[in-house]
Amino acid sequence: MRSLVEYKLIPLYIFTVVRGFSVASFMFLYPLYLLSINYSTPDIGLMTTLGSLPIPLIVPLIGYMVDRGWSRELLFLSNFLLGIAFILPVIYPFYPVLALAYTMLYLSMFMWMQSRTKLIAFIVSTSILGRVYAVFSILFNGSRTVTPFILSRLTEPYGYSFLMLVSGSITLALSIAIYLQLLAILHEIKRINTDLRHALKGYISIFSSINHRDLPLILFAGIDGFAWRLWFPLINAYLKQYRGLTDLDLGNYLTILSISMLITAYLAGSITDRIKPLKALIIYELLGVTGVVALQFNEPILYLSPILFGFSIAFWITAYNSLLTILYGYHSIGRIRALTDTMRSTVGIPAPQVGGYLLTINPLLTFILSASLMLSAITPLIMIKKEELT
């Protein structure tokens, strides 16, 4: 049985490696590409905000489709959109297209999170969720670790545009090949009859079914999402424009972040299984706050921040996904992910623009606000009844 479970996870493992490469490439190259065509960090903040506007309208539909059996297709579409997000801004470097690339990035992220969570819940038991998510984190960050390190050494000879086109093409080609493998291995997943006329009803039902049990997670998702999005989408541009880091420095910074996630992923998963997801999420926030503080210092203390952020994100991945699966079970994951992801994306829409604006006044303001909100996000977690986790 165990070997069968591992066999069914293989295409998800491979897809995760590809996604690690794709996300790392986009997060490294795209902000630098925008700076190279004469946009500033606050400009990137506004583009990020504009790109986020459609997301809350689409995320609930993603949850609906996941629960109707379309998780494999959405997993493929998550990387397909990311591949297009590389290519379009290079071919058509116009402002609406540049902002649209962020829309595709965020749609890709939510499709990936919801569909992967559904597929993992279908394959494995809740007793090993933390460790399984940790393996995914190791694979994702193993791929993500080497990518910025290599790209930072290729930007000067090849340029941002060329590297974006190559990265997008690789992402598209590999995603198609892995999707075909996914269909063959997970063929027993059945699609529930999906009538587009009923999609709106399902969309509305996600929100009409909100109850008191859901509120702590919804509040946590909203506060935490806003806190991190104040600066995280701007980190590359901020470090280059405000802290004077070179492309090589940025490559090293992101490599350290990924190495931290890689090294701590399984540890975070094991700790999550031992102390339970709620306590692990509190650790996640505290590590994030400490990383924000370290980000305010010069080298070498500055380079403590990616280590802390990496450990923090590793805890979020294992703890958050484990918590949702334990609380709601396989059949309702799409609904609760749609609720929390919609809150996270809706509240987070203005965050990059707010963060970019505060940077122009005093960069410290952005990070003080972020740290304060991270600490306050712990409060809703305490509201979750412990007996629901046993």
Coordinates of C-alpha atoms in Angstrom, one line a residue:
M1 CA 0.0 0.0 0.0
R2 CA 2.8 2.4 0.9
S3 CA 4.6 1.7 -2.4
L4 CA 1.3 2.4 -4.3
V5 CA 0.9 5.7 -2.5
E6 CA 4.5 6.7 -3.4
Y7 CA 3.9 5.6 -7.0
K8 CA 0.9 7.9 -7.3
L9 CA 2.8 10.8 -5.8
I10 CA 5.6 10.6 -8.5
P11 CA 4.0 12.9 -11.1
L12 CA 3.2 15.4 -8.3
Y13 CA 6.8 15.2 -7.2
I14 CA 8.1 15.9 -10.7
F15 CA 5.6 18.7 -11.2
T16 CA 6.8 20.2 -8.0
V17 CA 10.4 20.3 -9.2
V18 CA 9.3 22.0 -12.4
R19 CA 7.3 24.5 -10.5
G20 CA 10.2 25.3 -8.2
F21 CA 12.3 26.2 -11.2
S22 CA 9.5 28.2 -12.8
V23 CA 8.5 30.2 -9.7
A24 CA 12.2 30.9 -8.8
S25 CA 12.9 32.1 -12.4
F26 CA 9.9 34.4 -12.5
M27 CA 10.4 35.9 -9.0
F28 CA 14.1 36.5 -9.9
L29 CA 13.8 37.7 -13.5
Y30 CA 10.6 39.6 -13.7
P31 CA 11.2 42.4 -11.2
L32 CA 14.7 42.9 -12.6
Y33 CA 13.2 43.0 -16.2
L34 CA 10.8 45.7 -15.1
L35 CA 13.5 47.8 -13.5
S36 CA 15.5 47.4 -16.7
I37 CA 12.7 48.9 -18.8
N38 CA 12.6 52.0 -16.5
Y39 CA 10.0 51.1 -13.9
S40 CA 10.7 51.6 -10.1
T41 CA 9.9 49.5 -7.0
P42 CA 6.7 51.6 -6.2
D43 CA 5.7 51.1 -9.9
I44 CA 6.1 47.3 -9.4
G45 CA 3.9 47.6 -6.3
L46 CA 1.1 49.2 -8.3
M47 CA 1.4 46.6 -11.1
T48 CA 1.2 43.9 -8.4
T49 CA -1.9 45.5 -7.0
L50 CA -3.6 45.8 -10.4
G51 CA -2.7 42.3 -11.2
S52 CA -4.3 41.1 -8.0
L53 CA -7.7 42.7 -8.7
P54 CA -9.4 39.8 -10.6
I55 CA -8.1 37.1 -8.3
P56 CA -10.9 37.2 -5.6
L57 CA -13.5 36.8 -8.3
I58 CA -11.7 33.7 -9.7
V59 CA -10.4 31.9 -6.6
P60 CA -13.8 30.7 -5.4
L61 CA -14.5 29.2 -8.9
I62 CA -11.1 27.4 -8.6
G63 CA -12.3 25.9 -5.3
Y64 CA -15.6 24.8 -6.9
M65 CA -13.8 23.1 -9.8
V66 CA -11.4 21.4 -7.5
D67 CA -14.2 19.8 -5.6
R68 CA -15.9 18.8 -8.8
G69 CA -12.9 16.6 -9.8
W70 CA -10.8 19.0 -12.0
S71 CA -7.8 19.1 -9.7
R72 CA -5.5 17.5 -12.3
E73 CA -6.4 20.0 -15.0
L74 CA -6.0 22.9 -12.7
L75 CA -2.6 21.6 -11.6
F76 CA -1.5 21.6 -15.2
L77 CA -3.1 25.0 -15.9
S78 CA -1.2 26.5 -12.9
N79 CA 2.1 25.9 -14.6
F80 CA 0.8 26.7 -18.1
L81 CA -0.2 30.2 -17.0
L82 CA 3.1 30.7 -15.4
G83 CA 4.9 29.8 -18.6
I84 CA 2.7 32.4 -20.5
A85 CA 3.5 35.0 -17.8
F86 CA 7.2 34.7 -18.8
I87 CA 6.7 35.1 -22.5
L88 CA 3.9 37.7 -23.0
P89 CA 5.7 40.7 -21.2
V90 CA 8.7 40.2 -23.4
I91 CA 6.7 40.1 -26.7
Y92 CA 4.3 42.9 -25.7
P93 CA 6.0 45.1 -23.1
F94 CA 2.9 47.3 -22.5
Y95 CA 1.7 48.3 -19.1
P96 CA -1.6 46.2 -19.1
V97 CA 0.4 43.2 -20.2
L98 CA 3.0 43.8 -17.5
A99 CA 0.3 43.9 -14.8
L100 CA -1.5 40.9 -16.4
A101 CA 1.7 38.8 -15.8
Y102 CA 1.1 39.2 -12.1
T103 CA -2.5 38.1 -12.5
M104 CA -1.3 34.9 -14.2
L105 CA 1.3 34.4 -11.5
Y106 CA -1.3 34.7 -8.7
L107 CA -3.9 32.5 -10.5
S108 CA -1.1 30.0 -11.0
M109 CA -0.3 30.1 -7.3
F110 CA -3.9 29.5 -6.1
M111 CA -4.6 26.8 -8.7
W112 CA -1.5 25.0 -7.6
M113 CA -2.2 25.2 -3.9
Q114 CA -5.8 24.1 -4.1
S115 CA -5.4 21.3 -6.6
R116 CA -2.2 19.9 -5.0
T117 CA -3.8 19.9 -1.6
K118 CA -6.8 18.0 -3.0
L119 CA -4.7 15.5 -4.8
I120 CA -2.5 14.8 -1.8
A121 CA -5.5 14.4 0.5
F122 CA -6.9 11.9 -2.1
I123 CA -3.7 9.8 -2.0
V124 CA -2.3 9.9 1.6
S125 CA -3.7 9.5 5.1
T126 CA -3.8 12.4 7.6
S127 CA -1.3 10.7 9.9
I128 CA 1.6 11.5 7.6
L129 CA 0.5 14.8 6.0
G130 CA 3.2 16.9 7.7
R131 CA 6.0 14.7 6.4
V132 CA 4.5 14.4 2.9
Y133 CA 4.2 18.1 2.6
A134 CA 7.7 18.4 3.9
V135 CA 8.9 16.1 1.0
F136 CA 7.1 18.4 -1.5
S137 CA 8.9 21.4 0.2
I138 CA 12.2 19.7 -0.2
L139 CA 11.7 19.0 -3.9
F140 CA 10.3 22.5 -4.6
N141 CA 13.1 24.2 -2.8
G142 CA 15.8 21.9 -4.1
S143 CA 14.8 23.1 -7.6
R144 CA 14.3 26.7 -6.4
T145 CA 17.7 26.8 -4.7
V146 CA 19.9 26.4 -7.7
T147 CA 17.7 28.4 -10.1
P148 CA 18.5 32.0 -8.9
F149 CA 22.1 31.1 -8.3
I150 CA 22.5 30.1 -11.9
L151 CA 20.3 32.8 -13.4
S152 CA 22.2 35.6 -11.6
R153 CA 25.3 34.5 -13.4
L154 CA 23.5 34.5 -16.8
T155 CA 21.8 37.9 -16.7
E156 CA 24.8 39.8 -17.9
P157 CA 25.8 37.7 -20.9
Y158 CA 22.2 36.9 -22.0
G159 CA 19.9 39.6 -20.6
Y160 CA 16.6 39.4 -18.8
S161 CA 14.4 39.1 -21.9
F162 CA 16.1 36.1 -23.4
L163 CA 16.2 34.2 -20.1
M164 CA 12.5 34.9 -19.6
L165 CA 11.6 33.4 -23.0
V166 CA 13.7 30.3 -22.3
S167 CA 12.3 29.8 -18.9
G168 CA 8.7 30.2 -20.2
S169 CA 9.3 27.7 -23.0
I170 CA 10.8 25.1 -20.6
T171 CA 7.9 25.5 -18.2
L172 CA 5.3 25.0 -21.0
A173 CA 7.0 22.0 -22.5
L174 CA 7.6 20.1 -19.2
S175 CA 4.1 20.9 -17.9
I176 CA 2.4 19.3 -20.9
A177 CA 4.5 16.1 -20.6
I178 CA 3.9 15.8 -16.8
Y179 CA 0.2 16.4 -17.2
L180 CA -0.1 13.4 -19.5
Q181 CA 1.7 11.3 -16.9
L182 CA -0.6 12.6 -14.2
L183 CA -3.7 11.5 -16.2
A184 CA -2.4 8.0 -16.5
I185 CA -1.4 7.5 -12.9
L186 CA -4.4 9.2 -11.2
H187 CA -7.0 7.9 -13.7
E188 CA -9.4 6.8 -10.9
I189 CA -10.3 10.4 -9.9
K190 CA -13.8 10.9 -11.1
R191 CA -15.2 14.3 -12.3
I192 CA -18.6 15.2 -10.9
N193 CA -21.0 16.4 -13.5
T194 CA -20.1 20.1 -14.0
D195 CA -22.8 22.2 -15.6
L196 CA -21.7 25.8 -16.1
R197 CA -25.2 26.9 -15.4
H198 CA -24.7 25.5 -11.9
A199 CA -21.2 26.9 -11.4
L200 CA -22.5 30.2 -10.1
K201 CA -24.6 28.4 -7.6
G202 CA -21.6 26.5 -6.4
Y203 CA -19.6 29.7 -6.4
I204 CA -22.2 31.4 -4.1
S205 CA -22.5 28.3 -1.9
I206 CA -18.9 28.6 -0.9
F207 CA -19.7 31.9 0.8
S208 CA -23.3 31.1 2.0
S209 CA -21.9 28.1 3.9
I210 CA -19.6 30.2 6.1
N211 CA -20.0 29.4 9.8
H212 CA -18.4 30.3 13.1
R213 CA -15.9 27.5 12.7
D214 CA -14.5 29.1 9.5
L215 CA -14.0 32.6 10.9
P216 CA -10.6 32.1 12.7
L217 CA -9.0 30.7 9.6
I218 CA -10.5 33.4 7.4
L219 CA -9.3 36.2 9.7
F220 CA -5.8 34.6 10.0
A221 CA -5.6 34.3 6.2
G222 CA -6.5 37.9 5.7
I223 CA -4.2 39.5 8.3
D224 CA -1.3 37.3 7.4
G225 CA -1.7 37.7 3.7
F226 CA -1.7 41.5 3.9
A227 CA 1.3 41.5 6.3
W228 CA 3.5 39.5 4.0
R229 CA 2.3 41.1 0.7
L230 CA 3.3 44.6 2.0
W231 CA 6.9 43.8 1.0
F232 CA 7.4 40.2 -0.2
P233 CA 6.4 40.7 -3.9
L234 CA 8.8 43.7 -3.9
I235 CA 11.8 42.1 -2.2
N236 CA 14.0 41.8 -5.2
A237 CA 13.4 45.3 -6.4
Y238 CA 13.6 46.7 -2.9
L239 CA 17.0 45.0 -2.3
K240 CA 18.4 46.3 -5.6
Q241 CA 17.0 49.8 -5.6
Y242 CA 17.1 50.6 -1.8
R243 CA 19.8 48.4 -0.5
G244 CA 22.2 48.5 -3.5
L245 CA 22.5 44.7 -4.0
T246 CA 23.7 43.5 -7.4
D247 CA 22.2 40.7 -9.5
L248 CA 24.8 38.3 -8.0
D249 CA 23.9 39.5 -4.5
L250 CA 20.2 38.9 -5.2
G251 CA 20.9 35.5 -6.6
N252 CA 22.8 34.6 -3.5
Y253 CA 20.0 36.1 -1.3
L254 CA 17.3 34.0 -3.0
T255 CA 19.5 30.9 -3.0
I256 CA 20.0 31.3 0.8
L257 CA 16.2 31.6 1.2
S258 CA 15.6 28.4 -0.8
I259 CA 18.4 26.5 1.0
S260 CA 16.8 27.5 4.3
M261 CA 13.4 26.1 3.1
L262 CA 15.1 23.0 1.7
I263 CA 17.0 22.2 4.9
T264 CA 14.2 23.0 7.3
A265 CA 11.2 21.6 5.3
Y266 CA 11.3 18.0 6.7
L267 CA 12.1 19.3 10.2
A268 CA 9.1 21.7 10.0
G269 CA 6.9 18.8 8.8
S270 CA 8.1 16.6 11.7
I271 CA 7.6 19.3 14.2
T272 CA 4.1 20.0 12.8
D273 CA 3.1 16.4 13.2
R274 CA 4.5 16.4 16.8
I275 CA 3.2 19.7 18.2
K276 CA 0.1 20.0 15.9
P277 CA -0.5 22.6 13.2
L278 CA -1.8 25.5 15.4
K279 CA 1.5 25.8 17.4
A280 CA 3.5 25.4 14.2
L281 CA 1.6 28.3 12.6
I282 CA 2.5 30.5 15.6
I283 CA 6.1 29.6 15.2
Y284 CA 5.8 30.6 11.5
E285 CA 4.6 34.1 12.4
L286 CA 7.3 34.6 15.0
L287 CA 10.1 33.5 12.6
G288 CA 8.6 35.9 10.0
V289 CA 8.7 38.8 12.4
T290 CA 12.3 38.0 13.4
G291 CA 13.2 37.9 9.7
V292 CA 11.6 41.3 9.1
V293 CA 13.8 42.7 11.9
A294 CA 17.0 41.2 10.4
L295 CA 16.1 42.7 7.0
Q296 CA 16.7 46.2 8.4
F297 CA 20.4 45.6 9.1
N298 CA 23.3 45.7 6.7
E299 CA 25.4 42.7 5.8
P300 CA 26.1 40.2 7.3
I301 CA 23.0 40.4 9.5
L302 CA 20.9 41.1 6.4
Y303 CA 21.6 37.6 5.2
L304 CA 19.9 36.2 8.4
S305 CA 16.6 37.3 7.0
P306 CA 16.4 34.8 4.1
I307 CA 17.3 32.0 6.6
L308 CA 14.5 33.0 8.9
F309 CA 12.0 33.6 6.1
G310 CA 12.8 30.1 4.6
F311 CA 12.2 28.4 7.9
S312 CA 9.0 30.4 8.4
I313 CA 7.6 29.5 5.0
A314 CA 8.5 25.9 5.5
F315 CA 6.3 25.9 8.7
W316 CA 3.5 27.6 6.8
I317 CA 3.4 25.1 4.0
T318 CA 3.3 22.0 6.3
A319 CA 1.2 23.5 9.1
Y320 CA -1.5 25.4 7.1
N321 CA -2.2 22.5 4.7
S322 CA -2.2 20.0 7.5
L323 CA -4.6 22.1 9.6
L324 CA -7.1 22.5 6.7
T325 CA -7.0 18.7 5.9
I326 CA -7.5 17.7 9.6
L327 CA -10.2 20.2 10.2
Y328 CA -12.3 19.7 7.0
G329 CA -11.3 16.5 5.4
Y330 CA -10.8 15.6 1.8
H331 CA -14.3 16.4 0.5
S332 CA -14.4 20.0 1.7
I333 CA -10.8 21.2 1.1
G334 CA -11.8 23.0 -2.1
R335 CA -14.4 25.1 -0.3
I336 CA -12.3 26.1 2.7
R337 CA -9.2 26.8 0.5
A338 CA -11.5 29.0 -1.7
L339 CA -12.7 30.9 1.4
T340 CA -9.3 31.5 2.9
D341 CA -7.5 32.1 -0.4
T342 CA -10.2 34.6 -1.4
M343 CA -9.8 36.5 1.8
R344 CA -6.0 36.3 1.5
S345 CA -6.1 37.6 -2.0
T346 CA -8.8 40.3 -1.5
V347 CA -7.3 41.8 1.6
G348 CA -3.8 41.6 0.0
I349 CA -4.8 43.5 -3.2
P350 CA -3.7 47.0 -1.9
A351 CA -0.8 45.7 0.2
P352 CA 2.0 45.9 -2.4
Q353 CA 0.9 49.5 -3.4
V354 CA 0.7 50.5 0.3
G355 CA 4.1 48.9 0.9
G356 CA 5.6 50.7 -2.2
Y357 CA 4.1 54.0 -1.1
L358 CA 5.5 53.7 2.5
L359 CA 8.9 52.8 1.0
T360 CA 9.0 56.3 -0.7
I361 CA 8.3 57.9 2.7
N362 CA 10.5 55.7 4.9
P363 CA 11.3 52.1 4.2
L364 CA 11.2 51.3 7.9
L365 CA 7.4 52.1 7.9
T366 CA 6.6 49.2 5.6
F367 CA 8.3 46.7 7.8
I368 CA 7.0 48.0 11.1
L369 CA 3.5 47.6 9.8
S370 CA 4.2 44.2 8.5
A371 CA 5.7 42.9 11.7
S372 CA 2.8 44.3 13.8
L373 CA 0.3 42.6 11.6
M374 CA 2.1 39.3 11.7
L375 CA 2.0 39.3 15.5
S376 CA -1.7 40.2 15.5
A377 CA -2.4 37.3 13.1
I378 CA -1.7 34.9 15.9
T379 CA -4.8 35.9 17.8
P380 CA -7.4 34.2 15.4
L381 CA -5.4 31.0 15.7
I382 CA -6.0 30.9 19.4
M383 CA -9.8 30.9 18.7
I384 CA -9.7 27.5 17.0
K385 CA -11.0 24.9 19.4
K386 CA -8.3 22.3 20.2
E387 CA -10.7 19.4 20.4
E388 CA -11.3 19.8 16.7
L389 CA -7.7 18.8 16.0
T390 CA -7.9 15.5 18.0

